[in-house]
Tab-separated table of C-alpha atoms in Angstrom:
chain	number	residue	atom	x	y	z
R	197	UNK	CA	0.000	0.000	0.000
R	198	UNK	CA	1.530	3.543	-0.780
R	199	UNK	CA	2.865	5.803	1.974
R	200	UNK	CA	0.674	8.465	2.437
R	201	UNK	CA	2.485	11.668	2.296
R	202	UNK	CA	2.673	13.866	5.517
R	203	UNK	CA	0.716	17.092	5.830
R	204	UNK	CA	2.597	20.005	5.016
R	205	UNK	CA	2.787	22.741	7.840
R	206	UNK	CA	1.020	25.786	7.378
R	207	UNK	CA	2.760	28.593	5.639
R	208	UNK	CA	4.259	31.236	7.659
R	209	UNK	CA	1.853	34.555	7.462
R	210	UNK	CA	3.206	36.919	4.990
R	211	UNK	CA	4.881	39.728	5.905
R	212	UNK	CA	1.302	42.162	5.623
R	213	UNK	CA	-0.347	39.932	7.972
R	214	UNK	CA	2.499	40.099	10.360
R	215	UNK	CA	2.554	43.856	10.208
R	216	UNK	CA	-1.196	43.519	10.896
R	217	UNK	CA	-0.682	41.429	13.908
R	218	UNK	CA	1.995	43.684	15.013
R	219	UNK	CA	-0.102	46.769	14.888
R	220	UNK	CA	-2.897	45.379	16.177
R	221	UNK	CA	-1.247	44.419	19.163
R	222	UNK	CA	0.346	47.900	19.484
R	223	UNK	CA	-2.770	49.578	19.600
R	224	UNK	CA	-4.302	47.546	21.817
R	225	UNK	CA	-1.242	48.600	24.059
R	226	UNK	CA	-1.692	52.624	23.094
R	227	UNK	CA	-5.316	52.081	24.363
R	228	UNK	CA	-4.062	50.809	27.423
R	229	UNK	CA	-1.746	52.977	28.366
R	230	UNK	CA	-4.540	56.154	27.340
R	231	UNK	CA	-7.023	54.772	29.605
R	232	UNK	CA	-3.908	54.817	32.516
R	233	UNK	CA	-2.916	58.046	31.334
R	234	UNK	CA	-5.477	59.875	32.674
R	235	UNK	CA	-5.079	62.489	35.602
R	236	UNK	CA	-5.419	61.086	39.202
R	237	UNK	CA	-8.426	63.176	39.983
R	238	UNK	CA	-10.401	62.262	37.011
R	239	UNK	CA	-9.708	58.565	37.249
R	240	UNK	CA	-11.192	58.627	40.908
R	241	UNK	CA	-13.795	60.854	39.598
R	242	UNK	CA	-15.034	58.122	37.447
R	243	UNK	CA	-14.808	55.334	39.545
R	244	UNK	CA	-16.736	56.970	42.338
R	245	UNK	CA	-19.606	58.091	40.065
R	246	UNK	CA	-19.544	54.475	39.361
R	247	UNK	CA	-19.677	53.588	42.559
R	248	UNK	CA	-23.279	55.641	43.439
R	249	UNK	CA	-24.821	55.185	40.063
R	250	UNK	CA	-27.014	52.726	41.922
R	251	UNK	CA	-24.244	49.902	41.775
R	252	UNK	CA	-25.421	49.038	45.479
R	253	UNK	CA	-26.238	45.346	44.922
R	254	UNK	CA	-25.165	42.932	42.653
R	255	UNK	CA	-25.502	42.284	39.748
R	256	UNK	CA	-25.340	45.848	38.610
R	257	UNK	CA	-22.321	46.343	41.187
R	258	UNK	CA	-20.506	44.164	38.179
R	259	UNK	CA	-19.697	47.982	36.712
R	260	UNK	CA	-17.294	48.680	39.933
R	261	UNK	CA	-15.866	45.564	39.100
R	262	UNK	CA	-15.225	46.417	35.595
R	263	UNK	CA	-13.690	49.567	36.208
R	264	UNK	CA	-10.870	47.921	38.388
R	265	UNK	CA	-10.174	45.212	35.505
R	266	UNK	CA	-9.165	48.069	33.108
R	267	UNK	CA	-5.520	48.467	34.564
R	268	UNK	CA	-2.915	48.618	37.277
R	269	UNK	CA	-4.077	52.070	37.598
R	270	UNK	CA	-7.801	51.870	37.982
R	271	UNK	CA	-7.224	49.108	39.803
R	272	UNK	CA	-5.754	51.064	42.667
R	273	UNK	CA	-8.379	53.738	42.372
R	274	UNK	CA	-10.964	51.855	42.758
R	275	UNK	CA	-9.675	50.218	45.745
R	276	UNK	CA	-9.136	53.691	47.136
R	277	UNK	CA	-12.852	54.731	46.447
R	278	UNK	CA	-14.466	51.192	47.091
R	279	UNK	CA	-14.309	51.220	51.129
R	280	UNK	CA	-14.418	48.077	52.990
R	281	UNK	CA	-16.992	45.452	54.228
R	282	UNK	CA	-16.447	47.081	57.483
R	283	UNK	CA	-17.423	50.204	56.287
R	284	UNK	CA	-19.663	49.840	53.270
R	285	UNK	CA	-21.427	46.584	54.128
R	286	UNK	CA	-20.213	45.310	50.748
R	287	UNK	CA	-18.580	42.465	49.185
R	288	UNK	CA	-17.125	44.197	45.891
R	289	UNK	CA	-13.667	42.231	45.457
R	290	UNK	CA	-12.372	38.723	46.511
R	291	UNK	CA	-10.409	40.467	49.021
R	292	UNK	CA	-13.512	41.430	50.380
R	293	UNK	CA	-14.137	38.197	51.461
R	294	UNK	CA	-11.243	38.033	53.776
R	295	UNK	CA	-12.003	40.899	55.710
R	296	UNK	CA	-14.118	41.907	58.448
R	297	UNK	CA	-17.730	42.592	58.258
R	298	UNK	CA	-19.902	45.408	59.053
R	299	UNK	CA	-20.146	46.218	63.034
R	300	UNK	CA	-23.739	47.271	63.112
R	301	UNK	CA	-25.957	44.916	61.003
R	302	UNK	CA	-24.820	41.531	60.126
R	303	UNK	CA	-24.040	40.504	56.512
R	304	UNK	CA	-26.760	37.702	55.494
R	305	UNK	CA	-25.641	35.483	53.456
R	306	UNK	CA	-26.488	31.557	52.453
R	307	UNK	CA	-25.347	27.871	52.127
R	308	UNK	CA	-26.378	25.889	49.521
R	309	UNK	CA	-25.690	22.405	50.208
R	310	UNK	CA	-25.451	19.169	47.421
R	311	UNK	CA	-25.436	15.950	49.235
R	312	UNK	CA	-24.082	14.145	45.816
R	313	UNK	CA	-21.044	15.225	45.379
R	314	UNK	CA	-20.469	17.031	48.733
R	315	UNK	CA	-20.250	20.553	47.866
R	316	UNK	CA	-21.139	23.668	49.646
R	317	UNK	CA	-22.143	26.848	47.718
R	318	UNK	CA	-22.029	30.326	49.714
R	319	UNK	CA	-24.157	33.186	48.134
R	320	UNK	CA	-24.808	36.747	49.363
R	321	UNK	CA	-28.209	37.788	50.162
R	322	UNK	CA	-31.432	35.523	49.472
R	323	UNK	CA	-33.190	37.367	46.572
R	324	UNK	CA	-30.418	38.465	44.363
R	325	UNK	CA	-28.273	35.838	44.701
R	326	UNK	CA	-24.617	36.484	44.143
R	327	UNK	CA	-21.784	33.683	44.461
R	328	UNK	CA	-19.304	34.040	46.694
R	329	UNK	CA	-17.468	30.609	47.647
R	330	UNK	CA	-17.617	27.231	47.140
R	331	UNK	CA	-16.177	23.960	49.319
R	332	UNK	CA	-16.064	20.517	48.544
R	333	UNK	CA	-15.769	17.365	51.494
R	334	UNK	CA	-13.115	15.356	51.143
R	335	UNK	CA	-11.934	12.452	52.980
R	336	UNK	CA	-8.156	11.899	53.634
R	337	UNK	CA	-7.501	8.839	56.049
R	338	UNK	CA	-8.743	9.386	59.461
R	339	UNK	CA	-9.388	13.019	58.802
R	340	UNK	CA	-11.935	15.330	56.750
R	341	UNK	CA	-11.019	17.885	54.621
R	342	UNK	CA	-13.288	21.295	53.230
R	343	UNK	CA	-11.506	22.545	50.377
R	344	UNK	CA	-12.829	26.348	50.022
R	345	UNK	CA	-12.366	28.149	46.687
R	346	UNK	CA	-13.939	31.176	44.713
R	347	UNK	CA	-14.595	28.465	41.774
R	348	UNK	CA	-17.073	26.209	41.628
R	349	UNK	CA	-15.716	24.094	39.184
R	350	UNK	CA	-12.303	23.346	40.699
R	351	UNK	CA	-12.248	23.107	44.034
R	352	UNK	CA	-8.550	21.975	44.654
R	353	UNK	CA	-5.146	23.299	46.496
R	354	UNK	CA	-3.431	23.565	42.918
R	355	UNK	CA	-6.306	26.225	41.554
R	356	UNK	CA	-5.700	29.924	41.244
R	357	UNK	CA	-9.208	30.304	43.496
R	358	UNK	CA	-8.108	28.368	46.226
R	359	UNK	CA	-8.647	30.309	49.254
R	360	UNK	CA	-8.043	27.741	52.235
R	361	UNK	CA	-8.909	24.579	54.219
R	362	UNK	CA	-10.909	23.260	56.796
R	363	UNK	CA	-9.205	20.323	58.512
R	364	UNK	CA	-11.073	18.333	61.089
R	365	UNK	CA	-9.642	15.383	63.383
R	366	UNK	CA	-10.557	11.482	63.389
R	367	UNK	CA	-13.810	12.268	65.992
R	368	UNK	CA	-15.316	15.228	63.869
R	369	UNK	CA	-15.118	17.328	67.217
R	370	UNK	CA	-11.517	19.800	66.956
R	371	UNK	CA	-10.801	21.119	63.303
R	372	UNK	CA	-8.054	23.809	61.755
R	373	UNK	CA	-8.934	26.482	59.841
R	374	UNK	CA	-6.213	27.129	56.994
R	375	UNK	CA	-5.535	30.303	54.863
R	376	UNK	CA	-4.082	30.277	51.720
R	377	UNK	CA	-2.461	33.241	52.258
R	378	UNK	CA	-0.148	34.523	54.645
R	379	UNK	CA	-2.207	36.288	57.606
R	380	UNK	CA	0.599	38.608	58.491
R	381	UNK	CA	4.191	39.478	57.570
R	382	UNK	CA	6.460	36.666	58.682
R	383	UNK	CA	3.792	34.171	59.048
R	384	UNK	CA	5.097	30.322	58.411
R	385	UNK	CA	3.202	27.727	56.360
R	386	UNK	CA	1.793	24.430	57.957
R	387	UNK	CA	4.232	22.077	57.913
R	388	UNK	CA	1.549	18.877	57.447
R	389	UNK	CA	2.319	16.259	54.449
R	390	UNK	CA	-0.971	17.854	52.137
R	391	UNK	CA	1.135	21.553	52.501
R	392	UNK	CA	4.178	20.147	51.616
R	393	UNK	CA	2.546	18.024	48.733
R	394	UNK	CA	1.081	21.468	47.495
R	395	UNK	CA	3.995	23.484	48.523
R	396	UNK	CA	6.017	21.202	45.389
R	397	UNK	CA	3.930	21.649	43.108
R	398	UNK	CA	4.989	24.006	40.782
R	399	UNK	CA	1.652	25.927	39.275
R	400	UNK	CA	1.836	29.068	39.394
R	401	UNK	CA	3.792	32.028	40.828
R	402	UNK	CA	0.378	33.639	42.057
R	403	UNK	CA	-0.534	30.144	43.925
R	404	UNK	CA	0.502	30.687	48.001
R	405	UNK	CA	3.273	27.784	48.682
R	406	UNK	CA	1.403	26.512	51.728
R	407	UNK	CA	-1.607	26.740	54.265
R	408	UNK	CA	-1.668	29.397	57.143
R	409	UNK	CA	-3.557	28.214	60.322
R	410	UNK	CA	-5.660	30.812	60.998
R	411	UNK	CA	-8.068	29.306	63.494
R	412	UNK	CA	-9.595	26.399	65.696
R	413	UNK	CA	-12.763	25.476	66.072
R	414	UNK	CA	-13.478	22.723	68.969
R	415	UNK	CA	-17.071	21.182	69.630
R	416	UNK	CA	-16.967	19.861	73.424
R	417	UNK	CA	-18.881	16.720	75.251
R	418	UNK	CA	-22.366	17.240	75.805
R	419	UNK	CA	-24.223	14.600	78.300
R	420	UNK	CA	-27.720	15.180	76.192
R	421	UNK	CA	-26.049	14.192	73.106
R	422	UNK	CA	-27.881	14.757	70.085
R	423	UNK	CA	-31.113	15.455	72.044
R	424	UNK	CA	-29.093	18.616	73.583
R	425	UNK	CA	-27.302	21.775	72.122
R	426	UNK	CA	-24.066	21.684	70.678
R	427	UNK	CA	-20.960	23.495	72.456
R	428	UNK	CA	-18.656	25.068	70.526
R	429	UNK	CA	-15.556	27.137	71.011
R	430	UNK	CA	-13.614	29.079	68.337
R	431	UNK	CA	-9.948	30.983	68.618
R	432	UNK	CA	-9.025	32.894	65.557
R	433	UNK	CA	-6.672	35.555	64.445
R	434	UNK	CA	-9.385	38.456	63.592
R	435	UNK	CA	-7.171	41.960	62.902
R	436	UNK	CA	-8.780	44.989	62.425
R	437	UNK	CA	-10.454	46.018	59.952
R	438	UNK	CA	-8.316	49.139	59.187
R	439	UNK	CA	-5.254	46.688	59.162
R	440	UNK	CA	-7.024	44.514	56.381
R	441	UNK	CA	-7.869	47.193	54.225
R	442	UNK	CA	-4.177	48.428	54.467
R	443	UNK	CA	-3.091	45.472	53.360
R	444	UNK	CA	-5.154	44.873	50.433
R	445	UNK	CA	-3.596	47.887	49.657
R	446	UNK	CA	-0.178	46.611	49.630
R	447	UNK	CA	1.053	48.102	53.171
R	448	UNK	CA	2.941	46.083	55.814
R	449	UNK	CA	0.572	43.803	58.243
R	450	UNK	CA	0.883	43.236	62.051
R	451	UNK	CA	0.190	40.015	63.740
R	452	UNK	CA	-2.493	40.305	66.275
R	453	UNK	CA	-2.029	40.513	69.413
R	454	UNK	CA	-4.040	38.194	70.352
R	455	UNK	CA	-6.452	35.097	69.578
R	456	UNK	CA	-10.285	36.182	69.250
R	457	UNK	CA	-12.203	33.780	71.197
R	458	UNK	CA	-15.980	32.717	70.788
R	459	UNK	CA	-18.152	30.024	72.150
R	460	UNK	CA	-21.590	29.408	71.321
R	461	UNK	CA	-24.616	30.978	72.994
R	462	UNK	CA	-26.591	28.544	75.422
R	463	UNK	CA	-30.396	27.735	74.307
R	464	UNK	CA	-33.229	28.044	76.853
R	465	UNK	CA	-35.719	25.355	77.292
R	466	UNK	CA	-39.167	26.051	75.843
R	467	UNK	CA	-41.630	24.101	78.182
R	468	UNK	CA	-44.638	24.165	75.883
R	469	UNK	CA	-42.468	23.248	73.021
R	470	UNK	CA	-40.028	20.696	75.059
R	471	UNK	CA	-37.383	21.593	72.956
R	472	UNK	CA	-34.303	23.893	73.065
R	473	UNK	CA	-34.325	27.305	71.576
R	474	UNK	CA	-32.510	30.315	70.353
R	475	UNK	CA	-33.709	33.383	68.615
R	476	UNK	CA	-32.726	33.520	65.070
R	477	UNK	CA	-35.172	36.866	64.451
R	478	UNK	CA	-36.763	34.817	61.615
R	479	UNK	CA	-33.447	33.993	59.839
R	480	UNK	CA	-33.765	30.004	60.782
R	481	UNK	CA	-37.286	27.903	60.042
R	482	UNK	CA	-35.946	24.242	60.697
R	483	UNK	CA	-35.157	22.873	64.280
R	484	UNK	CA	-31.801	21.050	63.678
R	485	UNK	CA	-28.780	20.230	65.692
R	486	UNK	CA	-26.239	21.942	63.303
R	487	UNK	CA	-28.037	25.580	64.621
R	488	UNK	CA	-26.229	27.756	66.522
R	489	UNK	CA	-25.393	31.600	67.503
R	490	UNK	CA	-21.805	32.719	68.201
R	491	UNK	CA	-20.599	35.345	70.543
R	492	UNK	CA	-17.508	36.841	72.593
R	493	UNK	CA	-15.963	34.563	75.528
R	494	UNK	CA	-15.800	36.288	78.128
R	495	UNK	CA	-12.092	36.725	79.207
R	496	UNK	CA	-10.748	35.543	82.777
R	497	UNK	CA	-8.337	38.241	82.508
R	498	UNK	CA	-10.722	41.198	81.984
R	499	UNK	CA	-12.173	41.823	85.798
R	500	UNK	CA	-13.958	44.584	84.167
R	501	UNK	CA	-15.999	42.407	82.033
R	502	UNK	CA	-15.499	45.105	79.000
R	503	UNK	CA	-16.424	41.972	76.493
R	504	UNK	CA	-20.004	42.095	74.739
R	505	UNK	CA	-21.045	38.643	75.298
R	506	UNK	CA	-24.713	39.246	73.786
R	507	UNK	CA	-23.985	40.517	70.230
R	508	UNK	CA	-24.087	37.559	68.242
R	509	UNK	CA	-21.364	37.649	66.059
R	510	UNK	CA	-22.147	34.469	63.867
R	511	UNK	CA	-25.351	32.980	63.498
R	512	UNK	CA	-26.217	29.549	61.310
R	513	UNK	CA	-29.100	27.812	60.646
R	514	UNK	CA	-31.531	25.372	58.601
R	515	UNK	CA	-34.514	26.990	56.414
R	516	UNK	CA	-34.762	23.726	54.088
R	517	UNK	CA	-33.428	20.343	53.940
R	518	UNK	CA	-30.467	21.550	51.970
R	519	UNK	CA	-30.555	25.396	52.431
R	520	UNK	CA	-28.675	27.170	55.555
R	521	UNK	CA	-28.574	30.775	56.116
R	522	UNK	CA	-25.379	32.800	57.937
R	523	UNK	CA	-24.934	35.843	58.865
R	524	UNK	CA	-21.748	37.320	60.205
R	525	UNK	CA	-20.213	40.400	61.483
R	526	UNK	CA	-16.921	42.159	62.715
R	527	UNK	CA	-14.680	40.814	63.308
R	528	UNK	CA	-15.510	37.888	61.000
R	529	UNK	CA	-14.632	37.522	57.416
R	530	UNK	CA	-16.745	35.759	55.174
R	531	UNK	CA	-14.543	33.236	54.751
R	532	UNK	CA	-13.906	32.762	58.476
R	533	UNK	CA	-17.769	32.593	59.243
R	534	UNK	CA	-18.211	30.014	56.383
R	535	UNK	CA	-15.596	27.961	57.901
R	536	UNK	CA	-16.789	27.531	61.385
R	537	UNK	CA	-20.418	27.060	59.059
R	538	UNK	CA	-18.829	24.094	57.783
R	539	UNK	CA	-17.656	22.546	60.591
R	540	UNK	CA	-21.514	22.370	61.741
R	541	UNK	CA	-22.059	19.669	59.111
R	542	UNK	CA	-21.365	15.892	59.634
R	543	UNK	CA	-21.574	13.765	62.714
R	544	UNK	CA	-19.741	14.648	66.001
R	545	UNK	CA	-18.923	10.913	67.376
R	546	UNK	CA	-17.807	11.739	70.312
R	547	UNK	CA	-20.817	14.240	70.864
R	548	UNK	CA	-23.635	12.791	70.219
């Protein structure tokens, strides 16, 4: 049978299609550097008109977005104009996510649970629903593992979204929470075989080298077992919100100086319902073991008793089989108060 003869390559573009591509791409960088030309004032100008041309809610709050995706320099504006969660009540950027939450009212926010495939979907508000995170369960040996990422669609430690871990023990009962990100200047990656694993991978220079713990989150013996409240306890590192804003902005970051602490707030008894019960204000429909309210622990060392151990500072809870609300405020990050959310879900053996 004859050899059939290979395919020849393509020709090389002539030299007026070259020129094309050449000056195509050199305009494209002469746009650029036009729209980064403009004078300081004007820039912010723009971006702030943006900002209260009724951009308060997503999706139309896409257009602040857009403004920051133009270049290095609009980028930086509009972090100047955009102010924080803290401030605002807004979740603009990812970074948003990592920083504290409004003081006053609470941010409300969802869970979306899939029982299949053991995802976790985290929206903002209930009407307009925007996406903000997304974890998947995984099981590594004797421990669980919630892999959290701003992707939906690849929820892994090697993916650009990754944005941290939750890492529980054999029992279900004391679990890590892991940044992907450094929470401070001189702060040193986990040294556990899954960081190191990750850590030699080589993906990309924008992918953090390890996991930061961040936080602990400890659920504690309960004699009623599953027919009482849970009791929980949470130490994190929570800095300020000023200090996370400054160092979205590129400034140096202090460690804190010292762990926040929480613990769950205790149910009263309802007699003529003979069941525990907390005040959600609405928020939570569905009696279920996984509910709970978060506030400040009390510290032994403060005679004064300056802590506000009423506020509730996280609050999570069942509406439908597979729907959860949570609603968090300073100073929790979204992504801290979907962590400890997390940790609600699966069986505490040696709890209940």
């Amino acid at each position: 049978m004859p050899r059939q003869a290979a395919p020849l390559p393509a020709p090389p573009p002539e030299r007026g299609e070259m020129a094309e591509v050449v000056e195509a791409d050199a305009e494209a960088e002469d746009q650029e550097e036009r729209w980064a030309r403009l004078l300081p004032e004007l820039l912010s100008d723009v971006v702030r008109r943006v900002e209260a041309s009724g951009c308060e809610r997503w999706p139309a709050r896409k257009d602040v977005v857009s403004c920051a995706c133009v270049c290095r320099r609009w980028r930086e504006a509009a972090v100047a104009v955009v102010r924080p969660p803290a401030e605002s009540g807004k979740i603009t950027f990812p970074s948003s996510l990592k920083q504290p939450g409004p003081r006053e009212l609470p941010m409300q926010c969802f869970i979306k649970r899939n029982k299949k495939n053991s995802t976790f979907l985290l929206y903002l508000g209930f009407t307009n629903w925007k996406f903000l995170m997304a974890a998947r369960r995984f099981r590594r040996g004797p421990h669980t593992e919630y892999i959290i990422s701003l992707d939906a669609e690849d929820l892994s430690q090697g993916s650009n979204a990754y944005m941290g871990k939750l890492r529980s023990d054999f029992w279900g009962t004391n679990f890590k929470i892991y940044d992907s990100k450094p929470p401070y200047d001189g702060a040193k990656a986990s040294s556990s075989r899954s960081s190191r694993r990750f850590g030699s991978r080589r993906i990309s220079p924008q992918v953090s080298a390890g996991n930061y713990e961040v936080g602990q989150v400890s659920y504690k013996y309960n004699l009623l077992k599953s027919r009482g409240p849970r009791r929980m306890y949470c130490s994190l590192e929570c800095p300020s919100a000023q200090e996370t804003w400054e160092n979205s902005l590129k400034t140096k970051f202090r460690r804190p100086i010292g762990p926040t602490t929480l613990r769950n707030k205790a149910p009263r008894w309802h007699e003529h319902l003979q069941c525990w019960c907390l005040n959600f204000h609405g928020r939570v429909t569905v009696a279920s073991v996984k509910n709970f309210q978060l506030v400040a622990s009390a510290d032994p060392s403060d005679p004064a008793g300056t802590v506000d151990e009423e506020t509730v500072l996280l609050q999570f809870g069942k509406v439908d089989d597979d729907m959860f609300t949570m609603d968090y405020r300073q100073p929790l990050s979204a992504f801290q108060a979907f962590a400890i959310s997390l940790s609600s879900f699966g069986t505490k053996l040696a709890c209940e």
